[in-house]
Coordinates of C-alpha atoms and ligand atoms in Angstrom, one line a residue:
X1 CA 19.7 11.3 -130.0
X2 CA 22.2 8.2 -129.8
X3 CA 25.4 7.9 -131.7
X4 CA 27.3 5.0 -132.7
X5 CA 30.5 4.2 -130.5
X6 CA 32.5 5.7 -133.9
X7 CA 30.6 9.2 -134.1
X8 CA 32.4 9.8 -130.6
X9 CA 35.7 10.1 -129.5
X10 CA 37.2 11.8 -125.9
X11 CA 39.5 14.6 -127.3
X12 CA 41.0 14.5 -123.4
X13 CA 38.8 14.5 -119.9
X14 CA 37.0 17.4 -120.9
X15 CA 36.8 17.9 -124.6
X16 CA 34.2 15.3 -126.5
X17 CA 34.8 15.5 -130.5
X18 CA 31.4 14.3 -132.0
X19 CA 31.7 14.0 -136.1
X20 CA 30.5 16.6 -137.9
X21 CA 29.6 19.1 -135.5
X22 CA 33.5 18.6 -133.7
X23 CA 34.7 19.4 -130.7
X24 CA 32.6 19.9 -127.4
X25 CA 34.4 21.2 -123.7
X26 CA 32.1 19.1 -120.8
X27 CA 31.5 20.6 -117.5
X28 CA 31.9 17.7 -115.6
X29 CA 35.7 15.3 -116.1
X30 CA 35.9 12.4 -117.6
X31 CA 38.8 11.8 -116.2
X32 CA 38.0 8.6 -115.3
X33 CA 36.5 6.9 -118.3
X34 CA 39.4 8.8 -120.6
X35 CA 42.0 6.9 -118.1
X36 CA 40.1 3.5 -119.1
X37 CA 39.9 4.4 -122.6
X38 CA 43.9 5.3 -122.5
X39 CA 45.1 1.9 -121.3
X40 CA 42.9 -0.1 -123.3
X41 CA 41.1 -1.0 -120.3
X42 CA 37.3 0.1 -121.6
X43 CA 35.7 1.2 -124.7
X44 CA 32.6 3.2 -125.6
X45 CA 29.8 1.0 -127.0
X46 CA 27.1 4.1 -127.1
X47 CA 26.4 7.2 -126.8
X48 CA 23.0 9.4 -126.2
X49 CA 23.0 13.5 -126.3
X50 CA 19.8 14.3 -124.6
X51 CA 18.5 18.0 -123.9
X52 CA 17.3 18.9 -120.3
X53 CA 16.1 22.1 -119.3
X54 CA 17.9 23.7 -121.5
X55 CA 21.1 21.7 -121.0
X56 CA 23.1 19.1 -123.0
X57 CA 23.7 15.8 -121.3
X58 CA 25.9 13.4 -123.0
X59 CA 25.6 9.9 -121.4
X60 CA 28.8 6.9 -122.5
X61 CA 27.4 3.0 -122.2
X62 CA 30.8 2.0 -121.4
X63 CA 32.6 -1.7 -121.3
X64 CA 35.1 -1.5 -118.8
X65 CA 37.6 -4.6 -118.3
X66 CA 38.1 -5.8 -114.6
X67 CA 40.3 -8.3 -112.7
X68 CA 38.1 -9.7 -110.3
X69 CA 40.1 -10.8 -107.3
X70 CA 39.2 -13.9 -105.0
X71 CA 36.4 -14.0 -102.8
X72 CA 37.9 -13.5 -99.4
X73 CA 37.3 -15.4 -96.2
X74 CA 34.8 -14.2 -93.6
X75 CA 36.8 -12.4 -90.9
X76 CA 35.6 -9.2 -91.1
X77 CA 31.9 -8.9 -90.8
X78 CA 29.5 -5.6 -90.4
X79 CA 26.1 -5.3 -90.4
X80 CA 24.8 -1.8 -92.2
X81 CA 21.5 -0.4 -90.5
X82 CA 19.9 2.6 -93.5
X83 CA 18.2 5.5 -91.8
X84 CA 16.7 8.7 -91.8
X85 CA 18.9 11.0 -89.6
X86 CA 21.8 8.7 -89.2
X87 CA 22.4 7.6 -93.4
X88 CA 24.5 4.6 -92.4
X89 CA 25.1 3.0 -88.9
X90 CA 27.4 -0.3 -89.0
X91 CA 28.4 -2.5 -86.2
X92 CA 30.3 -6.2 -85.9
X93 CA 28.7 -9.0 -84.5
X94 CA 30.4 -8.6 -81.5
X95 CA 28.1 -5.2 -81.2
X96 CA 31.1 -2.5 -81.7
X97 CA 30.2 0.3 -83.0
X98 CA 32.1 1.3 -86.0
X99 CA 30.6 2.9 -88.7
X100 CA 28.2 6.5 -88.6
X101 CA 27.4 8.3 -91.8
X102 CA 25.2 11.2 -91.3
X103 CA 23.2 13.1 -93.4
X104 CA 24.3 16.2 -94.1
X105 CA 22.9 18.9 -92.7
X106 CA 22.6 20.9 -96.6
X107 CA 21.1 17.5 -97.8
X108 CA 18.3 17.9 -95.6
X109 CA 18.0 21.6 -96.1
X110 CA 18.0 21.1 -99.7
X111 CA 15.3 18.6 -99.3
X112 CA 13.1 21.4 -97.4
X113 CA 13.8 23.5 -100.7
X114 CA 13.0 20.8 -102.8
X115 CA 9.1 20.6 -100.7
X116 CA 8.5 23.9 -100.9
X117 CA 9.6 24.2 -104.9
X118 CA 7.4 21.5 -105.5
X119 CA 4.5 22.9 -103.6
X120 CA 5.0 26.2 -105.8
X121 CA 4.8 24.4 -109.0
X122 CA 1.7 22.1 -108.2
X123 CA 0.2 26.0 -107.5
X124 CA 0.3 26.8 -110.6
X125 CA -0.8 25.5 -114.3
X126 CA 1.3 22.3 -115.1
X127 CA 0.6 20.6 -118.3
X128 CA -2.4 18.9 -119.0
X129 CA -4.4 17.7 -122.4
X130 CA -5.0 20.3 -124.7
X131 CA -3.4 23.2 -122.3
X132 CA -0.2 24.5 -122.5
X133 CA 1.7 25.1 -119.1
X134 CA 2.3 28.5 -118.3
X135 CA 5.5 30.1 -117.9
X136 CA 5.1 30.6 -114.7
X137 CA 5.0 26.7 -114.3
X138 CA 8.0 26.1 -116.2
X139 CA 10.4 28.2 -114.2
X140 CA 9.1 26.7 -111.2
X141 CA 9.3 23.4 -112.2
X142 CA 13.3 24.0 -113.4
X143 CA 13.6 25.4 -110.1
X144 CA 12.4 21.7 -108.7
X145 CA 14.6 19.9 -111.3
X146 CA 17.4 21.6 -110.2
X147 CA 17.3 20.9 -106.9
X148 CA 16.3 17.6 -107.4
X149 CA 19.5 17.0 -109.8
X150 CA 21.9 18.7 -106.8
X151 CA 20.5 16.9 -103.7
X152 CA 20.5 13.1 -105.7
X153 CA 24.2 14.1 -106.9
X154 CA 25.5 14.9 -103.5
X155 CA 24.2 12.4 -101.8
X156 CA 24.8 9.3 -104.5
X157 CA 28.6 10.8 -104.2
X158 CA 28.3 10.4 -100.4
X159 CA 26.6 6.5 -100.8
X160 CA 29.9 5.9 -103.0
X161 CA 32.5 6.8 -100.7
X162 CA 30.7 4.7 -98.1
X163 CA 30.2 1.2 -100.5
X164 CA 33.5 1.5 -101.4
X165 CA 34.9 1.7 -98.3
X166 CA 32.7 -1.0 -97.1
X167 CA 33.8 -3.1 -99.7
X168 CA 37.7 -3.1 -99.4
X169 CA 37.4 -3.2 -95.6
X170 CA 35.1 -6.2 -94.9
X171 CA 35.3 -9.4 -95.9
X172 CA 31.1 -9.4 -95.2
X173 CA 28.7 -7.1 -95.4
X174 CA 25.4 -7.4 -94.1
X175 CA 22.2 -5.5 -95.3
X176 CA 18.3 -5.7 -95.5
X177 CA 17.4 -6.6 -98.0
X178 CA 14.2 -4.1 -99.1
X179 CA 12.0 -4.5 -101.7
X180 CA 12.0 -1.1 -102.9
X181 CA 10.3 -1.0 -105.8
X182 CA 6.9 -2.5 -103.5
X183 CA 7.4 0.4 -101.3
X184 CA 6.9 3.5 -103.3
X185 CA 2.9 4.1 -102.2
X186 CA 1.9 6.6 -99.4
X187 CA 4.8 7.6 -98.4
X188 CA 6.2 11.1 -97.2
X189 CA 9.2 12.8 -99.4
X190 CA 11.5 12.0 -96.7
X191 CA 10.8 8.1 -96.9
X192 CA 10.8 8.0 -100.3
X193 CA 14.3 10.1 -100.4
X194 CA 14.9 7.1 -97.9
X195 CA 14.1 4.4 -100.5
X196 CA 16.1 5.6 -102.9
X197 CA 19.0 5.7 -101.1
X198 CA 18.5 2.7 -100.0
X199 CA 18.3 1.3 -103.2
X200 CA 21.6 3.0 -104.5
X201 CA 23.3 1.6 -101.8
X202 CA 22.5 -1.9 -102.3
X203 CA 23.1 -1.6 -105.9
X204 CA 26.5 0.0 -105.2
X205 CA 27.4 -3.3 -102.8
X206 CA 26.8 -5.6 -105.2
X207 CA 29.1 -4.6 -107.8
X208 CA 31.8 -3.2 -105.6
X209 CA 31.9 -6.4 -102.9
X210 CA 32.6 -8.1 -106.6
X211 CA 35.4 -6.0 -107.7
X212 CA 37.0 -6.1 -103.9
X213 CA 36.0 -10.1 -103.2
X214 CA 34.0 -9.1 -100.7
X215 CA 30.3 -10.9 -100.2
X216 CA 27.1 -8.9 -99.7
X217 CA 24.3 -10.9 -97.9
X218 CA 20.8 -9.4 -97.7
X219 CA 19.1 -10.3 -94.6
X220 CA 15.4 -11.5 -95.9
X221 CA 12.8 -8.9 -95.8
X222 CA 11.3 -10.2 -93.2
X223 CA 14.5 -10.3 -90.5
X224 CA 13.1 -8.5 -87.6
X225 CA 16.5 -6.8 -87.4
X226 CA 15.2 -3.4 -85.5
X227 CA 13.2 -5.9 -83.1
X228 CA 15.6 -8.0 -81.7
X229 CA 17.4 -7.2 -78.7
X230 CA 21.0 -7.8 -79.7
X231 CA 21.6 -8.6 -76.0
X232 CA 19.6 -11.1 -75.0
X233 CA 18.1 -12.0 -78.4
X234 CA 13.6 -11.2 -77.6
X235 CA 12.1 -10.5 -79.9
X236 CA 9.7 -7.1 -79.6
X237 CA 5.9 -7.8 -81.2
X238 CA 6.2 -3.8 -82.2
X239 CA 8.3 -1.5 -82.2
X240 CA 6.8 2.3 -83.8
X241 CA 9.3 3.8 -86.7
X242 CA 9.2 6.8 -84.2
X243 CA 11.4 5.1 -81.5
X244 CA 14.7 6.2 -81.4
X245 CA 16.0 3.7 -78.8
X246 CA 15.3 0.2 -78.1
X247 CA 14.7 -0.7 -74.3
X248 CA 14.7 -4.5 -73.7
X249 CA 11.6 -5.4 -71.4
X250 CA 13.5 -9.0 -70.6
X251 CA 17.0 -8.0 -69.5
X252 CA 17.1 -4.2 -69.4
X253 CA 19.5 -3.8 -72.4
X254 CA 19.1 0.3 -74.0
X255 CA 20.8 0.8 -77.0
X256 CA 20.0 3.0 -80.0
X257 CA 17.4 1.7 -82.5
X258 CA 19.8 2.0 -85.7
X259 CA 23.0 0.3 -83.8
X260 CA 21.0 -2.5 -82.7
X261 CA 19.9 -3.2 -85.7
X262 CA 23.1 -3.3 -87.0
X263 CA 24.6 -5.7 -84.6
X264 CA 21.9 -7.8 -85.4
X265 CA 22.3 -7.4 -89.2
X266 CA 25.9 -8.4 -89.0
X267 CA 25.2 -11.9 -86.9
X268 CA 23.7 -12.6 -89.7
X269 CA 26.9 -12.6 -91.5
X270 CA 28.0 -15.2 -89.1
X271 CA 29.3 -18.5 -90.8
X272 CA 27.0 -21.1 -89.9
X273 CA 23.9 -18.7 -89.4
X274 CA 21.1 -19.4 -92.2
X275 CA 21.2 -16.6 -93.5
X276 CA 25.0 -16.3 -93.5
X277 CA 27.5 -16.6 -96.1
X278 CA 28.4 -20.0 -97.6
X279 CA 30.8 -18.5 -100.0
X280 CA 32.6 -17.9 -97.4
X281 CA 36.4 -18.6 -97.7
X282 CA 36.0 -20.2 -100.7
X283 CA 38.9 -19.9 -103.1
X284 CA 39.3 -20.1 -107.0
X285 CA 42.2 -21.1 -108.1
X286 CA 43.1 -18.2 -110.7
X287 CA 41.7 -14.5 -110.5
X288 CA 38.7 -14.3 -113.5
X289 CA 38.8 -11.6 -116.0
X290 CA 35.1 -10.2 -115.9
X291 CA 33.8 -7.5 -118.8
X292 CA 31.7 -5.5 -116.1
X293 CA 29.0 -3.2 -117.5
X294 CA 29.5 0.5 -115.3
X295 CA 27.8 3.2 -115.2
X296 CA 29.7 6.1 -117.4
X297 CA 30.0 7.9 -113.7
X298 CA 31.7 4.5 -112.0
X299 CA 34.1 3.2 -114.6
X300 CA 36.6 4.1 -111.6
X301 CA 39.8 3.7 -111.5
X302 CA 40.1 2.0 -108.1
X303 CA 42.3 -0.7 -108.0
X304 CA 40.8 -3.7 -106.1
X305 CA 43.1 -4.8 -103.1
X306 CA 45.8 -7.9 -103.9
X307 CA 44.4 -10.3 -102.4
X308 CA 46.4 -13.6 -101.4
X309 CA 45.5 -17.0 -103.2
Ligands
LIG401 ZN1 17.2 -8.1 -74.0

């Protein structure tokens, strides 16, 4: 059910006063869109009230003013590797090691759950053309929703902590650049968990490297970045998904898979390198005012660095 911007006002961060049926508590704040709404700063342009498994969810399509500071130059760069065990390795061209975001040990075990919930529900009788689904089936399957809504909430939480550091710390930030959508066939829960992740994160980078002036480059999709010895620059003809650490056959280099393809990820932020940035160091002469559309959950209230003209 949607409902003009007028039919909905925020009472304060946790009361929503809808006309004619009047004043609703939410579960979760709204702290941060109330803020915006307070100082002028945003404004509601929609609203939808849907019904979930027996819950209400009200969802804000909110317009959220933004001062957009200059794009900085290129002195910071880091190269962001996306993986299975190890969520988020980053290293600098120079091949430090300086970033390791892991994934939670309840992530994964809520994953496990989320398998063997699913299993139970395919077990029993789902719905189909012309048959009901039992109610055996719908308790399992809001067992699987559940779980499903926990694990993407805790972990797109942990993705924006990570982008957001990213972006006010570096000046350049170097990812692959996946085409996710192309990916989604045969693949195991775990990869596709992977993918989506994935996906979050870049779409994360690319409005947050805006409201910080940092630059997001996305290494082509066809960058060997995990073959590449960062040392001495050979190129492997294969290299399995199963191996953990790369061992150069030329020079004798060992370095973990992720890191190395981080190092070479972020040489790719280089200036002068093809694929590297040419905005870099390029300066406007006034900040730009941008109307940024957020999603009701980012309209945050971080303040993007002052950055010198
Ligand atoms: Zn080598």
């Amino acid at each position: 059910m949607s409902f003009l911007a007028s039919a909905v006002r925020l009472a304060d961060s946790h009361h929503v006063r809808v006309t004619r049926i009047g004043e609703i508590k939410t579960y979760e704040s709204m702290r941060k869109i109330h803020r915006h709404l307070e100082r002028g700063t945003g404004r509601i342009v929609s609203s939808t009230v849907s019904l979930s498994n027996g819950k209400y969810f009200i969802a804000f399509n909110v317009e959220v003013m933004r001062v957009i500071p200059v794009t900085r130059a290129p002195d910071r760069i880091i190269g962001i590797d996306v993986g299975l065990t190890t969520l988020h390795t980053g290293a600098t061209p120079d091949g430090e090691h300086v970033l390791r975001v892991e994934n939670p040990r309840h992530y994964v075990d809520a994953e496990k759950k989320l398998a063997h919930a699913q299993r139970i529900a395919s077990r029993r009788q789902g719905p189909k053309k012309g048959v009901a689904p039992s109610n055996r089936w719908k308790k399992a399957n809001g067992r699987v929703q559940k779980i499903h809504v926990a694990t993407r909430n805790a972990r797109t939480n942990l993705i924006h902590g990570t982008a957001a550091r990213l972006a006010k710390n570096y000046d350049v930030i170097v990812i692959e650049d996946l085409n996710v959508a192309g990916m989604v066939k045969n693949h195991s829960l775990a990869e596709h968990i992977q993918d989506a992740a994935w996906g979050e994160f870049t779409r994360q980078l690319e409005y947050k490297t805006k409201w910080y002036g940092s630059t997001l480059v996305k290494a082509g999709r066809f960058y060997p970045s995990s073959k590449i010895c960062a040392s001495c620059g050979t190129v492997k003809a294969k290299l399995s998904l199963t191996t953990r650490t790369y061992a150069c056959e030329v020079c004798g280099h060992t370095v973990g898979r992720d890191l190395n393809a981080a190092i070479n990820l972020a040489r790719m932020g280089l200036p002068g390198t093809s694929f590297g940035t040419r905005r870099g160091g390029e300066v406007s002469s006034a900040q730009q005012k941008l109307v940024a559309m957020a999603h009701p959950g980012e309209a945050s209230t971080e303040t993007p660095p002052e950055v010198g003209a």
